[in-house]
Structures are given as structure tokens and as C-alpha cells.
Amino acid sequence: MSQVEKDVQQWLEDVVIGLNLCPFAAKPNRNKQIKIQVCEDASEDVLLETIYQELQTLDQTPVEELETTLVVAPNLFKEFDDYNQFLDLVEGLVIQMNKSGIYQIASFHPDYCFYGAEPEDAENLTNRSPYPIFHLIREESMEKVLKHYPDPDGIPERNVECVENLTDAQKRKLFPYLIK
């Protein structure tokens, strides 16, 4: 396992699952159904091709074997705005593949900043990761778990409250890649 994969796995376990930011991640992580695909290339074209291939792999692999994929781009998108613009291409790829309604993309970046938020706002921590990540999610799987989850609409609000209540020491421990 590469250092990038280890960093992402650590973030997944400590932040996403540990803080319960995604209440649906623990089970597929436990069952080894989350793939971390690192694209080391510094080419956006290669990354887009990697995402295309990973969507194809999800199509061809039973959900019992592979629930979801995190495509990690450690050598691209140092700037969040560049990442955000590329995200439009990824969304376009999903549409072009006729996979709207089948897959959705969740986005994570070390400098993630929600629209209307200030960069230092705690709410941004919910989508901050050690590297730029494109999370390829099966919508059908999401729909299944959301049916059995109380108040799924309240998840973002609970997540913001959770990260706002972290102490500085907790933030340093959970987000060491943000401490410059």
C-alpha cells in the first residue's frame, strides 16, 4: 500500500468514519468494499480516463464486492478552484456515459470551501481530505441506506456541528495535512 493510500485510509477511518461524517462508510470499509485508486499522473486527461475506467469497473463489479471508489489525485489541483472546475468535467463524463442517476460524485480537497463560506470556516472540514479525491458513489446503494437512516436531511447540519465542536488539538490530530 502506497503512502497516499495509507493517508487516505487513515482519513477515511479517523475523520469520515471516526467522526461519523458519513454514517454509511463504516460497513463497506469493514467489508473491504471501498477501493482507493491513486492516479499519480499529473495529467488531467489521464485522471479523467482513470475516473472513466473506475466507473466502468463499478459497472462490472457486483456491489457485494465493490461498493464505492475513491479516486485520489495527489499530483494535481493544488488550488481548490482548479479542482472545482475539473469536477464539472467529471460530472459531464457521468452524463456522457449515460450514468446520471446511477452514479454521483462526492468531492473532497485539502482546501475545500463551500460556496458562501470563508476558507477558515469549520464547516469546510467536512469535505477536507489529505489529497484531492473524487468519490464515485452508487446512487442505488445510497437510496437503500437512506431509507433506513433517521433524518438523512440532518446529516450535513450534524456534521458541521461536529467539526465546529472539535478542539484545536483534535483538529491537529485529525487534519495534520492542513497544519502548515
PDB file of C-alpha atoms in Angstrom:
ATOM      1  CA  MET A   1       0.000   0.000   0.000  1.00  0.00           C
ATOM      2  CA  SER A   2       1.433   3.379  -1.008  1.00  0.00           C
ATOM      3  CA  GLN A   3       1.788   6.292   1.406  1.00  0.00           C
ATOM      4  CA  VAL A   4      -1.042   8.096  -0.412  1.00  0.00           C
ATOM      5  CA  GLU A   5      -3.335   5.086   0.074  1.00  0.00           C
ATOM      6  CA  LYS A   6      -2.349   4.880   3.752  1.00  0.00           C
ATOM      7  CA  ASP A   7      -3.068   8.596   4.232  1.00  0.00           C
ATOM      8  CA  VAL A   8      -6.481   8.285   2.572  1.00  0.00           C
ATOM      9  CA  GLN A   9      -7.336   5.139   4.555  1.00  0.00           C
ATOM     10  CA  GLN A  10      -6.326   6.918   7.772  1.00  0.00           C
ATOM     11  CA  TRP A  11      -8.508   9.929   6.852  1.00  0.00           C
ATOM     12  CA  LEU A  12     -11.387   7.602   5.988  1.00  0.00           C
ATOM     13  CA  GLU A  13     -11.155   5.792   9.318  1.00  0.00           C
ATOM     14  CA  ASP A  14     -10.347   8.727  11.620  1.00  0.00           C
ATOM     15  CA  VAL A  15     -12.371  11.541  10.042  1.00  0.00           C
ATOM     16  CA  VAL A  16     -15.117  10.178   7.784  1.00  0.00           C
ATOM     17  CA  ILE A  17     -15.941   7.132   9.927  1.00  0.00           C
ATOM     18  CA  GLY A  18     -14.431   8.243  13.247  1.00  0.00           C
ATOM     19  CA  LEU A  19     -16.442  11.466  13.335  1.00  0.00           C
ATOM     20  CA  ASN A  20     -19.405   9.703  11.680  1.00  0.00           C
ATOM     21  CA  LEU A  21     -19.458  12.319   8.905  1.00  0.00           C
ATOM     22  CA  CYS A  22     -20.737   9.612   6.584  1.00  0.00           C
ATOM     23  CA  PRO A  23     -22.816   7.176   8.609  1.00  0.00           C
ATOM     24  CA  PHE A  24     -22.778   4.752   5.670  1.00  0.00           C
ATOM     25  CA  ALA A  25     -18.994   4.330   5.295  1.00  0.00           C
ATOM     26  CA  ALA A  26     -18.198   2.055   8.250  1.00  0.00           C
ATOM     27  CA  LYS A  27     -19.827  -1.102   6.903  1.00  0.00           C
ATOM     28  CA  PRO A  28     -18.265  -1.072   3.398  1.00  0.00           C
ATOM     29  CA  ASN A  29     -14.905  -0.161   4.972  1.00  0.00           C
ATOM     30  CA  ARG A  30     -15.191  -3.086   7.392  1.00  0.00           C
ATOM     31  CA  ASN A  31     -16.170  -5.368   4.490  1.00  0.00           C
ATOM     32  CA  LYS A  32     -13.251  -4.157   2.301  1.00  0.00           C
ATOM     33  CA  GLN A  33     -15.687  -2.842  -0.344  1.00  0.00           C
ATOM     34  CA  ILE A  34     -14.060   0.583  -0.723  1.00  0.00           C
ATOM     35  CA  LYS A  35     -11.418   0.903  -3.398  1.00  0.00           C
ATOM     36  CA  ILE A  36      -8.779   3.613  -3.169  1.00  0.00           C
ATOM     37  CA  GLN A  37      -7.474   4.224  -6.693  1.00  0.00           C
ATOM     38  CA  VAL A  38      -4.483   6.566  -6.781  1.00  0.00           C
ATOM     39  CA  CYS A  39      -3.761   8.368 -10.038  1.00  0.00           C
ATOM     40  CA  GLU A  40      -0.157   9.556  -9.630  1.00  0.00           C
ATOM     41  CA  ASP A  41      -0.107  11.177 -13.078  1.00  0.00           C
ATOM     42  CA  ALA A  42      -0.063  14.974 -13.275  1.00  0.00           C
ATOM     43  CA  SER A  43      -2.268  14.990 -16.387  1.00  0.00           C
ATOM     44  CA  GLU A  44      -5.944  15.893 -16.179  1.00  0.00           C
ATOM     45  CA  ASP A  45      -6.599  13.737 -19.264  1.00  0.00           C
ATOM     46  CA  VAL A  46      -5.095  10.685 -17.554  1.00  0.00           C
ATOM     47  CA  LEU A  47      -7.117  11.401 -14.408  1.00  0.00           C
ATOM     48  CA  LEU A  48     -10.344  11.694 -16.402  1.00  0.00           C
ATOM     49  CA  GLU A  49      -9.526   8.381 -18.103  1.00  0.00           C
ATOM     50  CA  THR A  50      -8.848   6.822 -14.683  1.00  0.00           C
ATOM     51  CA  ILE A  51     -12.240   8.010 -13.414  1.00  0.00           C
ATOM     52  CA  TYR A  52     -13.873   6.642 -16.579  1.00  0.00           C
ATOM     53  CA  GLN A  53     -12.182   3.266 -16.016  1.00  0.00           C
ATOM     54  CA  GLU A  54     -13.236   3.202 -12.368  1.00  0.00           C
ATOM     55  CA  LEU A  55     -16.865   3.911 -13.298  1.00  0.00           C
ATOM     56  CA  GLN A  56     -16.612   1.003 -15.768  1.00  0.00           C
ATOM     57  CA  THR A  57     -15.182  -1.198 -13.001  1.00  0.00           C
ATOM     58  CA  LEU A  58     -18.087  -0.291 -10.722  1.00  0.00           C
ATOM     59  CA  ASP A  59     -20.465  -1.187 -13.550  1.00  0.00           C
ATOM     60  CA  GLN A  60     -18.821  -4.581 -13.994  1.00  0.00           C
ATOM     61  CA  THR A  61     -18.334  -5.493 -10.339  1.00  0.00           C
ATOM     62  CA  PRO A  62     -21.124  -6.686  -8.050  1.00  0.00           C
ATOM     63  CA  VAL A  63     -21.861  -4.279  -5.213  1.00  0.00           C
ATOM     64  CA  GLU A  64     -21.144  -7.104  -2.741  1.00  0.00           C
ATOM     65  CA  GLU A  65     -17.513  -6.975  -3.908  1.00  0.00           C
ATOM     66  CA  LEU A  66     -17.083  -3.258  -4.548  1.00  0.00           C
ATOM     67  CA  GLU A  67     -19.384  -0.664  -3.040  1.00  0.00           C
ATOM     68  CA  THR A  68     -17.581   2.547  -3.900  1.00  0.00           C
ATOM     69  CA  THR A  69     -14.324   4.014  -5.189  1.00  0.00           C
ATOM     70  CA  LEU A  70     -12.195   6.934  -4.094  1.00  0.00           C
ATOM     71  CA  VAL A  71     -10.080   8.251  -6.970  1.00  0.00           C
ATOM     72  CA  VAL A  72      -7.174  10.193  -5.481  1.00  0.00           C
ATOM     73  CA  ALA A  73      -5.133  12.761  -7.435  1.00  0.00           C
ATOM     74  CA  PRO A  74      -2.130  13.652  -5.238  1.00  0.00           C
ATOM     75  CA  ASN A  75      -0.225  15.439  -8.019  1.00  0.00           C
ATOM     76  CA  LEU A  76      -2.985  17.634  -9.376  1.00  0.00           C
ATOM     77  CA  PHE A  77      -5.180  20.511  -8.234  1.00  0.00           C
ATOM     78  CA  LYS A  78      -3.102  22.287  -5.626  1.00  0.00           C
ATOM     79  CA  GLU A  79      -5.706  25.057  -5.988  1.00  0.00           C
ATOM     80  CA  PHE A  80      -9.279  24.269  -4.964  1.00  0.00           C
ATOM     81  CA  ASP A  81     -10.686  26.382  -7.829  1.00  0.00           C
ATOM     82  CA  ASP A  82      -8.845  24.202 -10.373  1.00  0.00           C
ATOM     83  CA  TYR A  83     -10.208  21.087  -8.674  1.00  0.00           C
ATOM     84  CA  ASN A  84     -13.717  22.533  -8.691  1.00  0.00           C
ATOM     85  CA  GLN A  85     -13.525  23.303 -12.416  1.00  0.00           C
ATOM     86  CA  PHE A  86     -12.318  19.766 -13.151  1.00  0.00           C
ATOM     87  CA  LEU A  87     -15.250  18.462 -11.127  1.00  0.00           C
ATOM     88  CA  ASP A  88     -17.504  19.887 -13.864  1.00  0.00           C
ATOM     89  CA  LEU A  89     -15.678  17.657 -16.388  1.00  0.00           C
ATOM     90  CA  VAL A  90     -16.216  14.637 -14.150  1.00  0.00           C
ATOM     91  CA  GLU A  91     -19.930  15.424 -13.860  1.00  0.00           C
ATOM     92  CA  GLY A  92     -20.018  15.809 -17.655  1.00  0.00           C
ATOM     93  CA  LEU A  93     -18.353  12.409 -18.025  1.00  0.00           C
ATOM     94  CA  VAL A  94     -21.064  10.788 -15.905  1.00  0.00           C
ATOM     95  CA  ILE A  95     -23.713  12.397 -18.137  1.00  0.00           C
ATOM     96  CA  GLN A  96     -21.870  11.426 -21.334  1.00  0.00           C
ATOM     97  CA  MET A  97     -21.681   7.819 -20.119  1.00  0.00           C
ATOM     98  CA  ASN A  98     -25.466   7.869 -19.512  1.00  0.00           C
ATOM     99  CA  LYS A  99     -24.815   7.161 -15.833  1.00  0.00           C
ATOM    100  CA  SER A 100     -26.758  10.073 -14.302  1.00  0.00           C
ATOM    101  CA  GLY A 101     -28.961   8.611 -11.608  1.00  0.00           C
ATOM    102  CA  ILE A 102     -26.641   5.604 -11.362  1.00  0.00           C
ATOM    103  CA  TYR A 103     -23.520   7.322 -10.007  1.00  0.00           C
ATOM    104  CA  GLN A 104     -22.890  10.549  -8.207  1.00  0.00           C
ATOM    105  CA  ILE A 105     -19.626  12.227  -7.367  1.00  0.00           C
ATOM    106  CA  ALA A 106     -18.732  13.486  -3.911  1.00  0.00           C
ATOM    107  CA  SER A 107     -15.814  15.882  -3.732  1.00  0.00           C
ATOM    108  CA  PHE A 108     -13.005  16.285  -1.209  1.00  0.00           C
ATOM    109  CA  HIS A 109      -9.937  18.516  -1.266  1.00  0.00           C
ATOM    110  CA  PRO A 110      -7.382  19.798   1.286  1.00  0.00           C
ATOM    111  CA  ASP A 111      -8.645  23.367   0.743  1.00  0.00           C
ATOM    112  CA  TYR A 112     -12.326  22.552   0.226  1.00  0.00           C
ATOM    113  CA  CYS A 113     -14.508  25.615   0.662  1.00  0.00           C
ATOM    114  CA  PHE A 114     -18.277  25.562   0.445  1.00  0.00           C
ATOM    115  CA  TYR A 115     -19.951  28.234  -1.638  1.00  0.00           C
ATOM    116  CA  GLY A 116     -20.632  31.228   0.579  1.00  0.00           C
ATOM    117  CA  ALA A 117     -18.229  30.054   3.283  1.00  0.00           C
ATOM    118  CA  GLU A 118     -14.943  31.618   4.266  1.00  0.00           C
ATOM    119  CA  PRO A 119     -11.855  29.387   3.886  1.00  0.00           C
ATOM    120  CA  GLU A 120     -11.300  29.267   7.664  1.00  0.00           C
ATOM    121  CA  ASP A 121     -14.932  28.253   8.448  1.00  0.00           C
ATOM    122  CA  ALA A 122     -15.106  24.960  10.335  1.00  0.00           C
ATOM    123  CA  GLU A 123     -17.857  23.610   8.055  1.00  0.00           C
ATOM    124  CA  ASN A 124     -15.245  23.168   5.303  1.00  0.00           C
ATOM    125  CA  LEU A 125     -13.547  20.466   7.392  1.00  0.00           C
ATOM    126  CA  THR A 126     -16.370  18.066   6.500  1.00  0.00           C
ATOM    127  CA  ASN A 127     -15.008  17.892   2.928  1.00  0.00           C
ATOM    128  CA  ARG A 128     -11.299  18.408   3.558  1.00  0.00           C
ATOM    129  CA  SER A 129      -9.066  15.461   2.777  1.00  0.00           C
ATOM    130  CA  PRO A 130      -5.327  14.853   2.563  1.00  0.00           C
ATOM    131  CA  TYR A 131      -5.439  14.965  -1.273  1.00  0.00           C
ATOM    132  CA  PRO A 132      -7.946  15.867  -3.995  1.00  0.00           C
ATOM    133  CA  ILE A 133     -10.443  12.978  -4.072  1.00  0.00           C
ATOM    134  CA  PHE A 134     -13.337  12.124  -6.360  1.00  0.00           C
ATOM    135  CA  HIS A 135     -15.699   9.728  -4.584  1.00  0.00           C
ATOM    136  CA  LEU A 136     -17.683   7.590  -7.033  1.00  0.00           C
ATOM    137  CA  ILE A 137     -20.929   6.609  -5.324  1.00  0.00           C
ATOM    138  CA  ARG A 138     -23.582   4.122  -6.433  1.00  0.00           C
ATOM    139  CA  GLU A 139     -26.870   6.004  -6.104  1.00  0.00           C
ATOM    140  CA  GLU A 140     -28.854   2.778  -5.642  1.00  0.00           C
ATOM    141  CA  SER A 141     -26.754   1.910  -2.592  1.00  0.00           C
ATOM    142  CA  MET A 142     -27.251   5.392  -1.162  1.00  0.00           C
ATOM    143  CA  GLU A 143     -31.005   5.169  -1.636  1.00  0.00           C
ATOM    144  CA  LYS A 144     -31.106   1.812   0.188  1.00  0.00           C
ATOM    145  CA  VAL A 145     -29.265   3.052   3.265  1.00  0.00           C
ATOM    146  CA  LEU A 146     -31.081   6.383   3.352  1.00  0.00           C
ATOM    147  CA  LYS A 147     -34.433   4.558   3.610  1.00  0.00           C
ATOM    148  CA  HIS A 148     -33.334   3.103   6.937  1.00  0.00           C
ATOM    149  CA  TYR A 149     -31.500   6.110   8.323  1.00  0.00           C
ATOM    150  CA  PRO A 150     -33.357   8.503  10.628  1.00  0.00           C
ATOM    151  CA  ASP A 151     -33.323  12.113   9.397  1.00  0.00           C
ATOM    152  CA  PRO A 152     -30.837  11.871   6.499  1.00  0.00           C
ATOM    153  CA  ASP A 153     -31.523  15.531   5.670  1.00  0.00           C
ATOM    154  CA  GLY A 154     -29.996  16.480   9.015  1.00  0.00           C
ATOM    155  CA  ILE A 155     -26.614  14.852   8.257  1.00  0.00           C
ATOM    156  CA  PRO A 156     -24.906  17.994   6.868  1.00  0.00           C
ATOM    157  CA  GLU A 157     -26.051  20.085   9.835  1.00  0.00           C
ATOM    158  CA  ARG A 158     -24.885  17.431  12.329  1.00  0.00           C
ATOM    159  CA  ASN A 159     -21.541  17.200  10.505  1.00  0.00           C
ATOM    160  CA  VAL A 160     -20.986  20.955  10.708  1.00  0.00           C
ATOM    161  CA  GLU A 161     -21.865  20.922  14.403  1.00  0.00           C
ATOM    162  CA  CYS A 162     -19.445  18.026  14.943  1.00  0.00           C
ATOM    163  CA  VAL A 163     -16.455  19.749  13.299  1.00  0.00           C
ATOM    164  CA  GLU A 164     -17.275  23.112  14.900  1.00  0.00           C
ATOM    165  CA  ASN A 165     -17.009  21.439  18.317  1.00  0.00           C
ATOM    166  CA  LEU A 166     -13.547  19.964  17.687  1.00  0.00           C
ATOM    167  CA  THR A 167     -10.784  21.367  19.862  1.00  0.00           C
ATOM    168  CA  ASP A 168      -7.618  22.731  18.249  1.00  0.00           C
ATOM    169  CA  ALA A 169      -5.770  19.619  19.455  1.00  0.00           C
ATOM    170  CA  GLN A 170      -8.381  17.354  17.832  1.00  0.00           C
ATOM    171  CA  LYS A 171      -8.136  19.315  14.575  1.00  0.00           C
ATOM    172  CA  ARG A 172      -4.343  19.000  14.564  1.00  0.00           C
ATOM    173  CA  LYS A 173      -4.621  15.246  15.148  1.00  0.00           C
ATOM    174  CA  LEU A 174      -7.393  14.603  12.606  1.00  0.00           C
ATOM    175  CA  PHE A 175      -6.213  17.045   9.919  1.00  0.00           C
ATOM    176  CA  PRO A 176      -2.388  17.063  10.150  1.00  0.00           C
ATOM    177  CA  TYR A 177      -2.163  17.831   6.416  1.00  0.00           C
ATOM    178  CA  LEU A 178      -3.946  21.153   6.999  1.00  0.00           C
ATOM    179  CA  ILE A 179      -1.482  22.405   9.571  1.00  0.00           C
ATOM    180  CA  LYS A 180       1.115  24.263   7.530  1.00  0.00           C
TER     181      LYS A 180
END
